[in-house]
Structures are given as structure tokens and as C-alpha cells.
Short mmCIF file of C-alpha atoms in Angstrom, two decimals:
data_model
loop_
_atom_site.label_atom_id
_atom_site.label_comp_id
_atom_site.label_asym_id
_atom_site.label_seq_id
_atom_site.Cartn_x
_atom_site.Cartn_y
_atom_site.Cartn_z
CA MET B 1 -99.35 -117.70 -29.59
CA MET B 2 -98.69 -117.57 -32.98
CA ASP B 3 -102.25 -120.23 -34.83
CA THR B 4 -100.21 -123.24 -36.03
CA LYS B 5 -103.98 -125.12 -37.72
CA SER B 6 -102.68 -125.60 -41.53
CA PRO B 7 -105.87 -123.97 -43.96
CA LEU B 8 -107.43 -126.76 -44.94
CA GLU B 9 -107.53 -127.73 -40.34
CA LYS B 10 -109.42 -123.84 -40.55
CA ILE B 11 -111.63 -124.20 -43.01
CA LEU B 12 -113.04 -128.16 -43.38
CA SER B 13 -115.72 -129.48 -40.68
CA PRO B 14 -114.87 -131.93 -39.41
CA ALA B 15 -117.64 -133.92 -41.64
CA GLU B 16 -115.55 -132.30 -44.15
CA ARG B 17 -112.10 -133.27 -43.23
CA ARG B 18 -113.53 -136.98 -43.21
CA ARG B 19 -114.49 -136.26 -46.81
CA SER B 20 -111.29 -134.95 -48.40
CA ILE B 21 -109.56 -138.32 -47.22
CA ALA B 22 -111.99 -140.21 -47.70
CA VAL B 23 -111.86 -139.51 -51.94
CA ASP B 24 -107.78 -139.80 -50.81
CA HIS B 25 -107.96 -143.19 -49.59
CA GLN B 26 -110.17 -143.77 -53.00
CA ARG B 27 -108.00 -142.95 -55.96
CA ARG B 28 -105.12 -144.27 -54.00
CA SER B 29 -106.62 -147.30 -53.47
CA VAL B 30 -107.31 -147.58 -57.88
CA ARG B 31 -104.02 -147.43 -58.49
CA LEU B 32 -102.85 -149.28 -55.18
CA ILE B 33 -105.20 -152.18 -57.43
CA ARG B 34 -104.54 -151.00 -60.74
CA ASP B 35 -100.95 -151.53 -60.02
CA GLY B 36 -101.21 -154.89 -58.12
CA GLU B 37 -99.32 -152.91 -54.54
CA THR B 38 -99.37 -151.68 -51.16
CA ASP B 39 -98.04 -148.99 -49.70
CA ARG B 40 -94.67 -151.06 -48.64
CA SER B 41 -91.69 -150.84 -46.42
CA ASP B 42 -88.13 -150.75 -48.13
CA GLY B 43 -88.07 -154.28 -47.24
CA PRO B 44 -88.19 -156.92 -44.67
CA MET B 45 -88.65 -157.55 -41.04
CA THR B 46 -86.82 -159.89 -38.56
CA ASN B 47 -87.84 -159.85 -34.81
CA ASP B 48 -86.83 -161.88 -31.93
CA PRO B 49 -90.00 -164.26 -30.76
CA ALA B 50 -89.16 -163.02 -27.35
CA VAL B 51 -91.27 -159.27 -27.63
CA TYR B 52 -93.87 -162.11 -27.09
CA VAL B 53 -93.08 -164.42 -25.72
CA ASP B 54 -90.13 -163.64 -22.52
CA ALA B 55 -91.39 -162.97 -19.49
CA ASP B 56 -88.58 -159.43 -18.46
CA TRP B 57 -90.09 -158.49 -22.05
CA ALA B 58 -92.81 -158.39 -19.90
CA ARG B 59 -91.51 -157.18 -16.86
CA VAL B 60 -90.19 -153.93 -18.46
CA GLU B 61 -93.34 -153.35 -21.32
CA ARG B 62 -95.11 -152.57 -17.76
CA LYS B 63 -93.53 -149.95 -16.18
CA ALA B 64 -92.82 -148.59 -20.21
CA ILE B 65 -96.00 -149.33 -21.59
CA PHE B 66 -99.03 -149.53 -19.20
CA THR B 67 -97.61 -147.92 -16.33
CA GLU B 68 -96.69 -144.40 -17.68
CA MET B 69 -97.42 -143.44 -21.00
CA PRO B 70 -101.37 -141.57 -22.11
CA LEU B 71 -104.31 -145.03 -21.99
CA LEU B 72 -107.48 -144.95 -22.72
CA ALA B 73 -109.31 -145.64 -20.52
CA GLY B 74 -112.97 -145.09 -21.75
CA PHE B 75 -115.03 -141.97 -23.38
CA GLY B 76 -116.49 -139.04 -22.15
CA VAL B 77 -120.08 -140.55 -23.28
CA ASP B 78 -119.35 -142.50 -20.81
CA ILE B 79 -120.19 -140.22 -18.23
CA PRO B 80 -121.78 -137.60 -19.35
CA GLU B 81 -123.42 -136.01 -16.13
CA ALA B 82 -121.62 -135.35 -12.91
CA GLY B 83 -121.98 -137.99 -10.85
CA ASP B 84 -121.28 -140.83 -13.43
CA LYS B 85 -118.13 -142.85 -13.07
CA LEU B 86 -116.56 -145.74 -14.82
CA LEU B 87 -113.86 -147.63 -13.53
CA PHE B 88 -111.06 -149.31 -15.68
CA GLU B 89 -108.78 -151.68 -13.81
CA ALA B 90 -107.35 -153.30 -16.75
CA THR B 91 -103.98 -152.94 -16.13
CA GLY B 92 -104.65 -153.71 -12.96
CA VAL B 93 -103.73 -150.78 -10.73
CA PRO B 94 -107.52 -150.36 -9.98
CA ILE B 95 -108.71 -146.44 -11.60
CA LEU B 96 -111.90 -144.81 -10.77
CA VAL B 97 -113.20 -142.33 -12.84
CA VAL B 98 -115.25 -139.48 -11.78
CA ARG B 99 -118.16 -136.93 -14.13
CA ALA B 100 -117.12 -133.44 -11.62
CA GLY B 101 -119.60 -130.80 -10.77
CA ASP B 102 -117.62 -128.45 -12.30
CA GLY B 103 -117.69 -131.08 -15.85
CA ARG B 104 -114.29 -131.39 -15.19
CA VAL B 105 -113.29 -135.36 -14.82
CA ASN B 106 -111.40 -137.04 -11.88
CA ALA B 107 -109.25 -139.77 -11.90
CA PHE B 108 -108.39 -141.72 -8.52
CA LEU B 109 -107.17 -144.90 -7.45
CA ASN B 110 -110.52 -146.71 -6.71
CA MET B 111 -109.00 -147.45 -2.90
CA CYS B 112 -110.88 -146.17 1.00
CA THR B 113 -107.53 -143.93 2.24
CA HIS B 114 -108.64 -145.95 5.08
CA ARG B 115 -107.85 -149.28 5.35
CA ALA B 116 -107.86 -149.85 1.22
CA ALA B 117 -111.20 -151.80 0.67
CA LYS B 118 -112.30 -150.91 -3.00
CA LEU B 119 -114.68 -147.96 -3.09
CA VAL B 120 -116.87 -147.86 -5.97
CA THR B 121 -118.32 -151.62 -6.83
CA GLU B 122 -121.62 -150.61 -8.68
CA CYS B 123 -121.48 -147.23 -12.14
CA THR B 124 -124.20 -145.60 -10.28
CA ARG B 125 -124.29 -141.60 -10.69
CA SER B 126 -124.15 -139.86 -7.33
CA LYS B 127 -122.89 -137.52 -5.57
CA LYS B 128 -121.03 -138.66 -3.34
CA MET B 129 -118.88 -142.35 -3.45
CA THR B 130 -119.04 -144.47 0.74
CA CYS B 131 -117.40 -147.71 1.44
CA ARG B 132 -119.31 -150.20 2.00
CA PHE B 133 -116.51 -151.30 4.75
CA HIS B 134 -116.87 -148.17 7.20
CA ALA B 135 -118.71 -145.78 5.94
CA TRP B 136 -115.76 -143.43 5.18
CA THR B 137 -117.05 -140.71 2.24
CA PHE B 138 -115.79 -139.37 -0.20
CA ASP B 139 -117.41 -137.13 -2.38
CA LEU B 140 -116.28 -136.07 -6.90
CA GLU B 141 -113.12 -133.51 -5.58
CA GLY B 142 -112.33 -137.51 -3.41
CA MET B 143 -111.69 -135.13 -0.69
CA LEU B 144 -113.01 -137.38 2.30
CA THR B 145 -116.31 -135.55 3.65
CA GLY B 146 -117.83 -138.35 5.87
CA MET B 147 -115.90 -140.41 8.77
CA PRO B 148 -118.43 -142.03 11.07
CA ALA B 149 -116.86 -142.51 14.60
CA LYS B 150 -114.52 -139.84 14.33
CA GLU B 151 -113.31 -139.46 17.38
CA SER B 152 -111.69 -142.76 17.02
CA PHE B 153 -109.31 -141.17 14.71
CA ALA B 154 -108.61 -138.00 16.90
CA GLY B 155 -104.95 -137.23 15.09
CA ILE B 156 -106.00 -137.46 12.00
CA ALA B 157 -106.73 -135.25 9.83
CA LYS B 158 -109.59 -135.58 7.05
CA ALA B 159 -107.55 -133.36 4.12
CA ASP B 160 -105.09 -134.69 4.39
CA ARG B 161 -106.71 -138.56 3.73
CA GLY B 162 -108.51 -137.61 0.18
CA LEU B 163 -108.69 -139.86 -2.40
CA ILE B 164 -105.09 -140.72 -4.97
CA ARG B 165 -105.61 -139.17 -7.88
CA VAL B 166 -103.96 -140.45 -11.21
CA PRO B 167 -103.50 -138.68 -13.43
CA VAL B 168 -106.17 -138.61 -15.60
CA VAL B 169 -106.76 -136.01 -19.35
CA GLU B 170 -110.24 -135.49 -21.38
CA TRP B 171 -110.04 -135.03 -25.08
CA ALA B 172 -111.80 -135.24 -28.40
CA GLY B 173 -114.41 -137.36 -26.16
CA MET B 174 -111.69 -139.42 -24.61
CA ILE B 175 -110.25 -140.13 -21.55
CA PHE B 176 -106.57 -141.32 -20.81
CA VAL B 177 -105.14 -142.04 -17.83
CA LYS B 178 -101.73 -143.17 -17.08
CA PRO B 179 -102.23 -145.50 -14.47
CA ARG B 180 -99.75 -145.01 -11.43
CA PRO B 181 -100.84 -142.18 -8.13
CA GLY B 182 -99.71 -138.81 -9.72
CA ASP B 183 -101.62 -135.32 -10.06
CA ASP B 184 -99.15 -134.34 -13.58
CA GLU B 185 -100.12 -133.57 -15.96
CA ILE B 186 -101.19 -135.28 -19.08
CA ASP B 187 -99.99 -133.75 -22.21
CA ILE B 188 -102.45 -135.23 -24.54
CA GLU B 189 -101.57 -132.71 -27.70
CA ALA B 190 -98.48 -133.64 -27.72
CA PHE B 191 -98.40 -136.99 -27.45
CA LEU B 192 -100.79 -137.53 -30.44
CA ALA B 193 -98.81 -134.58 -32.61
CA ASP B 194 -99.51 -134.83 -36.15
CA PHE B 195 -102.62 -137.72 -35.16
CA ALA B 196 -104.19 -135.24 -32.74
CA PRO B 197 -106.26 -133.77 -35.57
CA GLU B 198 -106.50 -137.07 -37.47
CA VAL B 199 -108.86 -138.03 -33.99
CA ALA B 200 -110.30 -135.15 -32.99
CA GLN B 201 -112.14 -135.48 -36.49
CA LEU B 202 -113.87 -139.21 -35.13
CA GLU B 203 -115.97 -136.38 -33.42
CA PHE B 204 -116.24 -139.59 -30.50
CA GLU B 205 -117.93 -136.95 -28.31
CA ARG B 206 -121.01 -137.14 -30.67
CA MET B 207 -121.30 -141.19 -30.59
CA ARG B 208 -123.43 -143.55 -27.72
CA LEU B 209 -122.43 -147.09 -26.14
CA VAL B 210 -124.88 -149.60 -27.88
CA LYS B 211 -122.76 -153.18 -26.50
CA ALA B 212 -119.78 -154.04 -25.32
CA THR B 213 -117.83 -157.13 -24.43
CA ARG B 214 -113.51 -158.61 -22.82
CA LEU B 215 -112.61 -161.39 -25.24
CA GLU B 216 -110.35 -163.46 -23.20
CA ILE B 217 -107.43 -164.56 -26.21
CA ASP B 218 -104.59 -167.25 -25.94
CA ALA B 219 -101.39 -164.89 -27.40
CA ASN B 220 -99.54 -162.12 -26.35
CA TRP B 221 -102.04 -158.09 -27.29
CA LYS B 222 -99.32 -157.73 -29.72
CA TYR B 223 -99.72 -161.13 -31.57
CA ALA B 224 -103.46 -160.33 -31.01
CA LEU B 225 -102.52 -156.28 -32.34
CA ASP B 226 -100.97 -157.86 -35.57
CA THR B 227 -103.22 -158.43 -36.70
CA TYR B 228 -105.14 -155.87 -37.29
CA GLY B 229 -101.85 -153.76 -38.97
CA GLU B 230 -101.53 -156.15 -43.08
CA ALA B 231 -104.47 -157.21 -45.57
CA TYR B 232 -101.94 -160.59 -46.44
CA HIS B 233 -103.64 -162.61 -44.54
CA PHE B 234 -107.97 -161.10 -45.99
CA ASN B 235 -108.37 -164.32 -48.51
CA SER B 236 -106.28 -167.90 -45.95
CA LEU B 237 -107.81 -166.48 -42.46
CA HIS B 238 -110.88 -164.80 -43.80
CA PRO B 239 -112.37 -166.92 -47.09
CA SER B 240 -115.61 -166.10 -46.00
CA SER B 241 -115.76 -162.50 -44.55
CA ILE B 242 -113.29 -159.60 -44.99
CA GLY B 243 -111.34 -161.81 -46.96
CA SER B 244 -114.99 -161.66 -49.18
CA THR B 245 -115.16 -157.33 -49.00
CA HIS B 246 -111.68 -156.40 -49.63
CA TYR B 247 -108.76 -156.82 -51.40
CA THR B 248 -105.90 -158.63 -50.08
CA ASP B 249 -103.25 -157.22 -50.00
CA ARG B 250 -103.60 -154.16 -51.09
CA MET B 251 -103.77 -151.20 -48.42
CA CYS B 252 -102.78 -146.93 -47.71
CA TYR B 253 -101.08 -146.67 -44.40
CA ASP B 254 -100.67 -143.40 -43.53
CA ASP B 255 -98.30 -142.96 -40.67
CA PHE B 256 -98.30 -140.31 -37.78
CA ASN B 257 -95.27 -142.44 -36.04
CA PRO B 258 -95.83 -143.77 -33.38
CA HIS B 259 -99.78 -144.15 -34.95
CA HIS B 260 -101.23 -145.01 -37.61
CA ARG B 261 -103.64 -144.50 -39.89
CA ILE B 262 -104.69 -147.69 -42.79
CA ALA B 263 -108.12 -148.34 -45.46
CA TYR B 264 -108.72 -151.12 -46.51
CA PRO B 265 -109.73 -151.13 -50.26
CA TYR B 266 -112.89 -152.59 -50.51
CA LYS B 267 -113.98 -154.45 -53.84
CA HIS B 268 -116.27 -152.87 -55.47
CA VAL B 269 -113.63 -149.60 -55.74
CA GLY B 270 -112.08 -152.07 -58.71
CA ALA B 271 -114.66 -151.06 -60.83
CA TYR B 272 -113.35 -147.46 -60.74
CA ILE B 273 -110.45 -148.05 -62.74
CA GLY B 274 -109.68 -146.54 -66.44
CA ARG B 275 -112.86 -144.10 -65.54
CA SER B 276 -112.87 -140.13 -64.59
CA GLU B 277 -113.39 -139.69 -61.07
CA SER B 278 -116.22 -137.16 -61.93
CA GLU B 279 -118.20 -140.77 -61.99
CA TRP B 280 -116.64 -142.29 -59.28
CA PRO B 281 -119.91 -142.62 -55.97
CA ASP B 282 -118.18 -141.11 -52.88
CA GLU B 283 -116.77 -143.31 -50.99
CA PRO B 284 -117.52 -143.72 -47.37
CA PHE B 285 -115.37 -142.75 -44.52
CA ASN B 286 -113.82 -146.54 -43.41
CA ALA B 287 -110.09 -146.99 -42.21
CA VAL B 288 -107.93 -148.94 -39.22
CA HIS B 289 -107.24 -146.41 -36.76
CA LEU B 290 -103.73 -147.28 -33.96
CA LEU B 291 -103.85 -145.62 -31.56
CA PHE B 292 -100.54 -146.65 -30.06
CA PRO B 293 -99.88 -148.35 -28.25
CA ASN B 294 -102.73 -150.82 -27.59
CA VAL B 295 -105.71 -148.89 -29.57
CA ILE B 296 -108.01 -150.13 -32.94
CA LEU B 297 -110.42 -147.26 -34.26
CA ASN B 298 -112.15 -148.91 -36.10
CA VAL B 299 -114.61 -146.47 -38.40
CA TRP B 300 -117.14 -148.01 -41.10
CA GLN B 301 -119.95 -147.61 -42.33
CA ILE B 302 -122.86 -150.41 -42.61
CA ASP B 303 -126.07 -149.40 -44.11
CA ALA B 304 -128.30 -147.96 -40.78
CA GLY B 305 -124.82 -145.31 -41.25
CA PRO B 306 -121.29 -145.05 -39.56
CA ALA B 307 -120.16 -147.31 -36.44
CA TYR B 308 -117.02 -147.38 -34.23
CA SER B 309 -116.07 -150.44 -32.81
CA ILE B 310 -113.11 -149.79 -30.07
CA TYR B 311 -110.87 -152.71 -29.00
CA ARG B 312 -108.48 -152.60 -26.10
CA LEU B 313 -105.60 -155.09 -25.67
CA PHE B 314 -103.79 -155.39 -22.78
CA PRO B 315 -101.95 -158.50 -21.11
CA GLY B 316 -102.74 -161.04 -19.51
CA GLU B 317 -100.55 -162.23 -15.56
CA THR B 318 -98.68 -164.12 -18.29
CA PRO B 319 -96.88 -163.63 -21.89
CA ASP B 320 -98.34 -165.50 -23.70
CA LYS B 321 -101.89 -163.88 -21.63
CA ALA B 322 -103.90 -160.73 -23.35
CA PHE B 323 -107.23 -159.68 -23.37
CA ALA B 324 -109.76 -157.52 -25.39
CA LEU B 325 -112.17 -154.74 -23.88
CA THR B 326 -114.23 -153.85 -27.31
CA ALA B 327 -117.12 -151.78 -27.71
CA THR B 328 -119.10 -150.48 -29.95
CA TYR B 329 -121.03 -147.42 -31.15
CA ARG B 330 -123.29 -145.61 -33.05
CA PRO B 331 -123.35 -141.72 -33.61
CA ASP B 332 -125.47 -139.90 -31.41
CA THR B 333 -127.52 -138.14 -35.08
CA ALA B 334 -128.22 -140.77 -36.61
CA ASP B 335 -131.58 -141.71 -37.35
CA PRO B 336 -133.49 -142.08 -33.66
CA ASP B 337 -136.50 -144.76 -36.05
CA VAL B 338 -133.16 -146.73 -36.46
CA ASP B 339 -132.76 -148.90 -33.20
CA ASP B 340 -129.44 -150.26 -32.45
CA GLN B 341 -130.04 -153.85 -33.97
CA PRO B 342 -127.47 -153.73 -36.71
CA TRP B 343 -124.80 -152.21 -34.48
CA ILE B 344 -125.31 -155.67 -32.18
CA ASP B 345 -125.76 -157.25 -35.49
CA LEU B 346 -121.81 -155.73 -36.56
CA HIS B 347 -120.28 -155.91 -33.07
CA ASP B 348 -121.74 -159.82 -32.43
CA TYR B 349 -120.16 -160.33 -35.91
CA ILE B 350 -116.91 -158.55 -35.39
CA GLU B 351 -116.14 -160.34 -32.36
CA GLU B 352 -117.18 -163.63 -34.26
CA VAL B 353 -114.35 -163.63 -36.20
CA VAL B 354 -112.30 -161.97 -33.96
CA THR B 355 -112.09 -164.58 -31.75
CA THR B 356 -112.35 -167.94 -34.24
CA GLU B 357 -109.66 -166.49 -37.75
CA ASP B 358 -107.44 -164.05 -35.37
CA TYR B 359 -107.36 -164.90 -32.29
CA SER B 360 -107.05 -168.10 -32.69
CA VAL B 361 -104.48 -168.30 -35.24
CA SER B 362 -102.59 -165.31 -32.88
CA ALA B 363 -103.29 -169.13 -29.81
CA ASP B 364 -101.33 -171.03 -32.75
CA GLY B 365 -99.06 -169.48 -33.31
CA GLN B 366 -97.86 -167.93 -29.42
CA ARG B 367 -97.66 -171.51 -28.79
CA ASN B 368 -95.27 -172.47 -31.19
CA LEU B 369 -93.47 -169.29 -29.94
CA ALA B 370 -92.72 -171.55 -27.72
CA HIS B 371 -91.03 -174.63 -28.70
CA ALA B 372 -88.63 -172.34 -31.00
CA PRO B 373 -85.30 -172.52 -31.41
CA ALA B 374 -82.95 -169.73 -29.83
CA ASP B 375 -82.17 -168.35 -33.86
CA PHE B 376 -85.43 -167.98 -34.55
CA ARG B 377 -86.33 -165.26 -35.84
CA VAL B 378 -89.96 -164.32 -36.75
CA VAL B 379 -90.14 -161.68 -39.98
CA TYR B 380 -92.69 -159.48 -40.98
CA GLY B 381 -92.57 -158.87 -45.07
CA SER B 382 -92.61 -154.80 -46.26
CA ASN B 383 -96.48 -155.44 -46.66
CA GLU B 384 -96.44 -155.97 -43.53
CA ILE B 385 -95.24 -151.48 -42.88
CA ALA B 386 -97.78 -151.14 -40.24
CA ILE B 387 -96.59 -153.85 -38.39
CA GLN B 388 -92.30 -153.79 -38.26
CA ASN B 389 -92.65 -149.59 -37.69
CA PHE B 390 -95.46 -150.39 -34.63
CA HIS B 391 -92.52 -153.28 -33.17
CA ARG B 392 -89.06 -151.06 -34.30
CA ARG B 393 -90.96 -147.53 -31.92
CA LEU B 394 -92.17 -150.45 -29.34
CA ALA B 395 -88.74 -151.56 -28.79
CA ALA B 396 -86.92 -147.78 -28.60
CA TYR B 397 -89.43 -147.05 -25.58
CA ILE B 398 -88.31 -150.14 -24.32
CA ASP B 399 -84.89 -149.65 -24.42
CA ALA B 400 -84.90 -146.12 -23.54
CA GLU B 401 -86.25 -147.57 -19.92
CA ARG B 402 -84.38 -150.63 -19.52
CA ALA B 403 -80.61 -147.47 -20.16
CA ARG B 404 -82.37 -145.15 -17.59
#
């Protein structure tokens, strides 16, 4: 088989690759700040508010996006040992992910095949799973191994009552599922395409969880997600937080259709204008990644070391409700003498900002859209290229689903 890796990918380690991208973002940021510019599209784009408020749109979206696309269920480091488990119920489908004895991950509907009771309620490490209703027991491959009073089930073969599989794949430290019954393979590298090496270099297999929370959002999931895709609002919405540390309306945008990566330049980068690159200090890798359709992977550098902030946004019961599953991880290679508190503080700080500023303004906008006239259209400026591309690509998936 032909080796399709570029020479750059063959030579550079993940750390070296991140460093190379950080240098590229640094150069581009200096030019954009110098020129008073940002990466942008050819012009503004309008969009029908139905994408945020319409129940039929939301119904089709659940099928096309939140049933048939690979979704990030968790990370391999969350279930490192055989018998470890995680529950993924964000789409409404109860999914159980387990680490098998040979190191693979399996995913099943979290449903006992006796009378559909919830099988696993607590994610303790064990090599068998016993239903609390009637004590039917299953192994890590989903096979039924224990059936009390089996004489009452004459003619029912245990081999036919295994757990119902769900498509799952573990790749580059990430666990993806399609939240529906099935045993089809997920070709995650085909889905990620050119974005695959950009994600792999983040080394998610070398981190550990510090804190996780769930945030309720009184807005459509896309309205909240849009807030991660532009710097136009930094000064006005975040004057004492990100607006005080980063340039407003300046960003480096890297497109990996349908995914993307954004670098928002810090204000100190402006001091490099007019200076030789040899005099520039090394800038750490900082970037916001959209893992289409609903995941923000934010890589920061804090004084204690790198930090990974993960935001997974999901639709709620109605188009005007959503929630975010947020998590902060630290590298497992960070100085073990540094406790978790700096990463906990970062998690709490970001949560305060997004809930009181981003998600708050999203809720206001969502309520207003419900009362907008029929001919009203939202508009995304050319400086909001990431949002434009996200909505175009999402609409293409919705159109394809409707055409079936």
C-alpha cells in the first residue's frame, strides 16, 4: 500500500508539529494585526432563523446529525482498564461503552435483553455486568452469561440474547459512536480526512480528566456553538475576560471541511510588528478546533502547563433548549508536583464566562428569533467565516437527509 503521509508528517513528532503550526499562526497573526485585518470570506451570508427555531428542522437534524454521524462519546483515558465503563446518553439513546479484556472498546445499548431495564447505572470497574432487575449477567463482549431460573426460559438461547451493539471506534485517544443499534464500522479517518493529523497531534491519549460539568442552555445548540467561531464579539461581550487578553475581530482560520481550527491572537503579539522573527519569543500552541458537528476542542497554555477544554453541545427536548457537556483535562506528562487546582480554576473560570456571557446572550437571541417576522434573516459577516461554513455544511447534510 502506498504511504500517503507527507514528508512533514513523517519527520515531525506531535510536539514538533504543534510547534510548527504555532509559528505559522504567529506569523499570520502579526500580519493580520499589522494590516487591521482578519481571515474572512468573500462577503456576508444570510440564514433563515428556522435553523434555530423550527421543530421540523430539529427533527431532521436529529436523524442526519445526531444519529448517523460519528459523535465523540468520550476519551480512551476515561476507561483505561478492562472492565471500565462510560455512559453516553446525550442524544437520548442510552449507550454503554466498555473496555474489553483485549483492550478494545465495545459499545451497546445500555439495555438488558430480558425486559429492557437499564443494565449499568454506575461505572465501576468489573468484568461482568449484572442487571439489578432480575440479575441477568453479561460479559464485556455483551454475551449473556447468567440467566437465573433458566428453566423458565426454555427454548430461549443465551447466545441469541446478547447485548445490542452500537457502532463504535477508538482512534487517537478518542471514542466515537453512532448512537443507534448496528455493528457497522465507523471509518473515522475518512470522516476526519485532512483534519485527522490535526487532531492526532493533540495527543489526547496522554491526558487525564480534572473536572467535568453539564451546562443547561436556553438556546438552540447551534446558537451557542456559533459563539466559539468568531472574535467579532470579544470587546463588546467579554471586556473583562477574553476581550482584555485577545484582539477583537482578528483570527487565523484553518478550514478542514467540515471541521476547522481557529487561532485567536493574544494582544501581546502586536508587539512583534516591525521586529525580526529571530527576536520573537516562542508562542505556545493555542487553538480552538471544531470537530464537526458539535465538539469544540480548545487547547490552552496556562502557567501550570497545557490544558484541554472540551465542549460537546447537544440539542435539548425542544429547538430552544440545549446543553453542553464540558470537561477540562491536563497532560499526564505535566509536573506531578503541580496539583490539579490551576486546571480546576481554569474550568470554573471558563464556565463562568460562557454561562454569564456567551450562553446568556444566546438565550436572549433565541427568544427574539421566536418573534421575528417571517422575512427576517440572520446575517453572518465576512469576518464570521467559520460560522458561515459551518451552517452551509450543516444545511447540506440536512438537505441530503430530506432528499432521501
